[in-house]
CSV table of C-alpha atoms and ligand atoms in Angstrom, one decimal:
chain,number,residue,atom,x,y,z
F,880,MET,CA,17.2,-1.3,7.4
F,881,SER,CA,18.9,-1.7,10.7
F,882,PHE,CA,17.5,-0.4,14.0
F,883,MET,CA,17.5,-0.9,17.7
F,884,GLU,CA,14.1,-1.5,19.2
F,885,ARG,CA,12.9,-2.5,22.7
F,886,LEU,CA,12.6,-6.2,23.1
F,887,ASP,CA,9.0,-6.1,24.4
F,888,LYS,CA,8.0,-3.9,21.4
F,889,ILE,CA,9.5,-6.3,18.9
F,890,LEU,CA,7.8,-9.3,20.4
F,891,SER,CA,4.5,-7.5,20.7
F,892,ASN,CA,4.7,-6.3,17.1
F,893,MET,CA,5.4,-9.9,16.1
F,894,GLY,CA,2.2,-11.1,17.6
F,895,PHE,CA,3.4,-12.5,21.0
F,896,GLY,CA,0.7,-10.5,22.8
F,897,THR,CA,0.3,-7.1,24.4
F,898,ARG,CA,3.3,-5.4,26.0
F,899,LYS,CA,2.0,-6.7,29.4
F,900,GLU,CA,1.8,-10.3,28.2
F,901,VAL,CA,5.2,-10.0,26.5
F,902,LYS,CA,6.7,-8.7,29.8
F,903,GLN,CA,5.3,-11.7,31.5
F,904,LEU,CA,7.0,-14.0,28.9
F,905,ILE,CA,10.3,-12.3,29.7
F,906,LYS,CA,9.7,-12.5,33.4
F,907,ASN,CA,9.1,-16.3,33.0
F,908,LYS,CA,12.6,-16.5,31.4
F,909,GLU,CA,11.0,-17.7,28.1
F,910,VAL,CA,12.8,-15.2,25.8
F,911,SER,CA,16.5,-15.3,24.9
F,912,VAL,CA,18.7,-12.9,22.8
F,913,ASP,CA,21.7,-14.5,21.2
F,914,GLY,CA,21.4,-17.5,23.5
F,915,VAL,CA,21.3,-15.5,26.7
F,916,THR,CA,18.0,-15.4,28.7
F,917,ALA,CA,16.6,-11.9,28.6
F,918,VAL,CA,15.6,-10.2,31.8
F,919,CYS,CA,14.8,-6.7,30.8
F,920,PRO,CA,11.8,-5.9,28.6
F,921,ASP,CA,13.4,-2.6,27.6
F,922,LEU,CA,16.6,-4.2,26.4
F,923,LYS,CA,17.5,-2.6,23.0
F,924,VAL,CA,17.9,-5.2,20.3
F,925,ASP,CA,18.6,-5.0,16.6
F,926,PRO,CA,16.4,-7.9,15.3
F,927,ASP,CA,18.4,-8.0,12.0
F,928,LYS,CA,21.7,-8.7,13.9
F,929,SER,CA,20.6,-10.6,17.0
F,930,GLU,CA,18.8,-13.9,17.3
F,931,ILE,CA,15.7,-13.7,19.4
F,932,ALA,CA,14.1,-16.9,20.6
F,933,VAL,CA,10.8,-17.5,22.4
F,934,LYS,CA,10.5,-20.9,24.2
F,935,ASN,CA,13.7,-21.9,22.3
F,936,GLU,CA,12.1,-21.2,18.9
F,937,PRO,CA,14.2,-18.6,17.0
F,938,LEU,CA,12.1,-15.8,15.4
F,939,ILE,CA,12.2,-15.1,11.7
F,940,TYR,CA,12.3,-11.4,11.6
F,941,LYS,CA,11.1,-9.7,8.4
F,942,LYS,CA,12.9,-6.7,7.1
F,943,HIS,CA,10.2,-5.6,4.6
F,944,ILE,CA,6.5,-5.3,4.8
F,945,TYR,CA,4.0,-5.2,1.9
F,946,LEU,CA,0.5,-4.1,2.7
F,947,MET,CA,-2.7,-3.8,0.7
F,948,LEU,CA,-5.0,-1.1,1.9
F,949,ASN,CA,-8.5,-0.4,0.6
F,950,LYS,CA,-8.5,3.4,1.0
F,951,PRO,CA,-11.7,5.1,1.8
F,952,LYS,CA,-12.5,8.6,0.7
F,953,GLY,CA,-11.2,11.4,3.0
F,954,TYR,CA,-7.7,10.1,3.5
F,955,VAL,CA,-4.6,11.5,1.9
F,956,SER,CA,-1.8,9.2,0.4
F,957,ALA,CA,0.9,10.4,2.8
F,958,THR,CA,2.3,9.4,6.2
F,959,GLN,CA,1.8,12.9,7.7
F,960,ASP,CA,-0.6,15.8,7.0
F,961,ASN,CA,-1.6,18.8,9.0
F,962,LEU,CA,-5.1,19.0,7.7
F,963,HIS,CA,-6.3,15.5,6.8
F,964,LYS,CA,-6.3,11.9,8.0
F,965,THR,CA,-3.6,9.9,6.2
F,966,VAL,CA,-3.3,6.3,5.0
F,967,ALA,CA,-0.8,5.7,7.8
F,968,ASP,CA,-3.7,6.2,10.2
F,969,LEU,CA,-5.2,3.0,8.7
F,970,VAL,CA,-2.2,0.8,9.2
F,971,PRO,CA,-2.7,-1.6,12.1
F,972,GLU,CA,-0.4,-0.9,15.1
F,973,ARG,CA,1.4,-4.3,14.6
F,974,PHE,CA,2.8,-3.1,11.3
F,975,SER,CA,3.6,0.5,12.3
F,976,HIS,CA,7.2,-0.2,13.5
F,977,TYR,CA,8.1,-1.1,9.8
F,978,LYS,CA,7.2,2.5,8.9
F,979,PRO,CA,5.4,1.7,5.7
F,980,PHE,CA,4.8,4.5,3.2
F,981,PRO,CA,2.3,4.6,0.3
F,982,VAL,CA,3.7,3.8,-3.2
F,983,GLY,CA,2.2,6.5,-5.5
F,984,ARG,CA,-0.8,8.6,-4.7
F,985,LEU,CA,-4.5,8.4,-4.8
F,986,ASP,CA,-6.5,11.7,-4.5
F,987,ILE,CA,-8.3,12.3,-1.2
F,988,ASP,CA,-11.7,11.5,-2.8
F,989,THR,CA,-10.4,8.4,-4.7
F,990,GLU,CA,-10.9,5.0,-3.1
F,991,GLY,CA,-9.2,1.6,-3.5
F,992,PHE,CA,-5.9,-0.1,-3.7
F,993,VAL,CA,-3.0,1.6,-2.0
F,994,LEU,CA,0.2,-0.4,-1.6
F,995,LEU,CA,2.2,0.5,1.5
F,996,THR,CA,5.7,-0.8,2.0
F,997,ASN,CA,9.1,0.0,3.6
F,998,ASP,CA,10.9,-1.5,0.6
F,999,GLY,CA,12.4,1.5,-1.1
F,1000,ALA,CA,13.7,-0.5,-4.1
F,1001,LEU,CA,10.3,-1.9,-4.9
F,1002,ALA,CA,8.6,1.4,-4.4
F,1003,HIS,CA,11.2,3.1,-6.7
F,1004,GLU,CA,10.7,0.4,-9.4
F,1005,LEU,CA,6.9,0.5,-9.4
F,1006,ALA,CA,6.9,4.3,-9.6
F,1007,ALA,CA,9.6,4.6,-12.2
F,1008,PRO,CA,8.1,6.3,-15.3
F,1009,LYS,CA,10.0,4.2,-17.7
F,1010,ARG,CA,8.5,1.0,-16.4
F,1011,HIS,CA,5.0,2.0,-17.4
F,1012,VAL,CA,3.4,0.0,-14.6
F,1013,PRO,CA,-0.3,-0.4,-15.4
F,1014,LYS,CA,-2.9,0.7,-12.9
F,1015,THR,CA,-6.6,0.0,-13.4
F,1016,TYR,CA,-9.5,2.0,-12.0
F,1017,PHE,CA,-13.3,1.7,-11.9
F,1018,ALA,CA,-14.8,5.1,-12.6
F,1019,MET,CA,-18.3,6.5,-12.9
F,1020,ILE,CA,-18.7,9.3,-15.3
F,1021,ASP,CA,-21.5,11.9,-15.8
F,1022,GLY,CA,-22.4,11.5,-19.4
F,1023,GLU,CA,-22.4,8.8,-22.0
F,1024,ILE,CA,-19.2,7.1,-23.1
F,1025,SER,CA,-19.0,6.8,-26.9
F,1026,GLN,CA,-16.9,4.6,-29.1
F,1027,ASN,CA,-15.0,7.7,-30.0
F,1028,ASP,CA,-14.1,8.3,-26.4
F,1029,ILE,CA,-12.7,4.7,-26.3
F,1030,SER,CA,-10.6,5.4,-29.4
F,1031,VAL,CA,-9.4,8.8,-28.1
F,1032,PHE,CA,-8.2,7.1,-24.9
F,1033,GLN,CA,-6.4,4.5,-27.1
F,1034,SER,CA,-4.5,7.2,-29.0
F,1035,GLY,CA,-3.6,9.3,-25.9
F,1036,ILE,CA,-5.3,12.5,-24.7
F,1037,VAL,CA,-3.9,16.0,-24.6
F,1038,LEU,CA,-4.4,17.3,-21.0
F,1039,ASP,CA,-5.0,20.9,-19.9
F,1040,ASP,CA,-1.3,21.5,-19.6
F,1041,GLY,CA,-0.6,20.3,-23.2
F,1042,TYR,CA,0.9,16.9,-22.1
F,1043,LYS,CA,-0.2,14.0,-24.3
F,1044,THR,CA,-0.9,10.9,-22.3
F,1045,LEU,CA,0.3,7.4,-23.2
F,1046,PRO,CA,-2.4,5.2,-24.8
F,1047,ALA,CA,-4.9,4.1,-22.2
F,1048,VAL,CA,-7.5,1.4,-22.2
F,1049,LEU,CA,-11.2,2.4,-21.6
F,1050,LYS,CA,-13.9,-0.2,-21.3
F,1051,LYS,CA,-17.6,0.2,-20.4
F,1052,SER,CA,-18.9,-1.9,-17.6
F,1053,GLY,CA,-22.4,-1.7,-16.2
F,1054,ASP,CA,-22.9,1.7,-14.7
F,1055,GLY,CA,-19.3,2.7,-15.1
F,1056,VAL,CA,-16.0,2.2,-16.9
F,1057,PHE,CA,-12.7,0.4,-16.4
F,1058,VAL,CA,-9.7,2.5,-17.2
F,1059,THR,CA,-6.1,1.3,-17.3
F,1060,ILE,CA,-3.3,3.9,-17.5
F,1061,TYR,CA,0.4,3.3,-17.7
F,1062,GLU,CA,1.7,6.4,-16.0
F,1063,GLY,CA,0.6,8.5,-13.0
F,1064,LYS,CA,0.2,12.2,-13.8
F,1065,PHE,CA,-1.5,14.4,-11.2
F,1066,HIS,CA,-5.3,13.8,-11.3
F,1067,GLN,CA,-4.7,11.9,-14.5
F,1068,ILE,CA,-8.0,10.1,-15.0
F,1069,LYS,CA,-10.1,13.1,-14.0
F,1070,ARG,CA,-8.2,15.3,-16.4
F,1071,MET,CA,-8.4,12.8,-19.2
F,1072,PHE,CA,-12.2,12.8,-18.9
F,1073,LYS,CA,-12.3,16.5,-18.4
F,1074,ALA,CA,-10.5,16.9,-21.8
F,1075,LEU,CA,-13.5,15.0,-23.3
F,1076,GLY,CA,-15.9,17.3,-21.5
F,1077,LYS,CA,-16.9,14.8,-18.9
F,1078,ASN,CA,-16.7,14.6,-15.1
F,1079,VAL,CA,-15.6,11.7,-13.0
F,1080,THR,CA,-18.1,11.3,-10.1
F,1081,TYR,CA,-16.5,8.2,-8.5
F,1082,LEU,CA,-13.0,6.7,-8.8
F,1083,LYS,CA,-11.6,3.5,-7.3
F,1084,ARG,CA,-8.3,1.9,-8.0
F,1085,ILE,CA,-8.7,-1.9,-8.4
F,1086,LYS,CA,-5.4,-3.1,-9.7
F,1087,ILE,CA,-1.7,-2.3,-9.6
F,1088,SER,CA,0.4,-4.1,-12.1
F,1089,GLY,CA,-0.8,-7.7,-12.1
F,1090,LEU,CA,-2.3,-7.6,-8.5
F,1091,GLU,CA,-6.0,-6.9,-7.9
F,1092,LEU,CA,-7.5,-5.4,-4.8
F,1093,ASP,CA,-8.9,-8.1,-2.6
F,1094,PRO,CA,-12.6,-7.8,-3.0
F,1095,ASP,CA,-13.0,-9.0,0.6
F,1096,LEU,CA,-11.0,-6.1,2.0
F,1097,LYS,CA,-13.5,-3.5,3.3
F,1098,PRO,CA,-12.8,0.2,3.0
F,1099,GLY,CA,-10.3,1.2,5.6
F,1100,GLU,CA,-9.0,-2.4,6.0
F,1101,THR,CA,-5.3,-3.4,5.5
F,1102,ARG,CA,-3.7,-6.8,5.1
F,1103,GLU,CA,-0.3,-8.2,4.3
F,1104,ILE,CA,0.3,-9.1,0.7
F,1105,THR,CA,1.4,-12.7,0.4
F,1106,GLU,CA,4.6,-13.8,-1.4
F,1107,GLU,CA,2.6,-15.2,-4.3
F,1108,GLU,CA,0.8,-11.8,-4.6
F,1109,GLN,CA,4.1,-9.9,-4.4
F,1110,LYS,CA,5.2,-11.7,-7.6
F,1111,LYS,CA,2.2,-10.3,-9.4
F,1112,LEU,CA,3.4,-6.8,-8.7
F,1113,TRP,CA,6.3,-7.5,-11.1
F,1114,THR,CA,4.2,-8.8,-14.0
X,1606,URA,N1,-6.4,9.6,-11.5
X,1606,URA,C1,-7.0,10.6,-10.8
X,1606,URA,O1,-7.6,11.5,-11.3
X,1606,URA,N2,-7.1,10.5,-9.4
X,1606,URA,C2,-6.5,9.5,-8.7
X,1606,URA,O2,-6.6,9.4,-7.5
X,1606,URA,C3,-5.8,8.5,-9.5
X,1606,URA,C4,-5.8,8.6,-10.9
């Protein structure tokens, strides 16, 4: 991705303070672009092509951003929607210039782990049906879960449209169940239980591939995924 952006916006997005504070840095002649002291905060710069330095320290500009969001109910997994609030509304301003988008979808009433990135290649790989990336959910169900239900999940379930799901893992846990699926059909988990005559009353995604949702991330909070954690997305 290559783009021209105002110098003050780039610096502010990178944590050098508010636009006002950043303008002061520029005024103090503490910012340079390709070795030349910057004088205009509105100078258009391509951070991928130009070297920006603050107090003689060159900035390391990231091209891609990887964010973990704990989605609350009431938000749609999109960047724009005419009716509802979107997960993009929960992305802190300092990340918004990266234009992150959600990888895959959670229903409006589903909570939990949404991965947002501007890395199209990673998004494509994680969503590719042939990769069968596992996703794990915690669900609450009205009705008892039997050993037979667990076996049926294991063999694959025929949904209302005749599609037979891939084998899935169902495990009881306290007042709910953990479900791992290896594909992502529309309303898949709700429809799998529906096929067994049961309703999902609560659904939360807790893991994508090998990466678990940070239990310290409160609903509505977003944080960057570390490099170590990024590797877990590939396992
Ligand atoms: N399955 C569902 O039914 N809903 C989701 O949001 C995700 C998986």
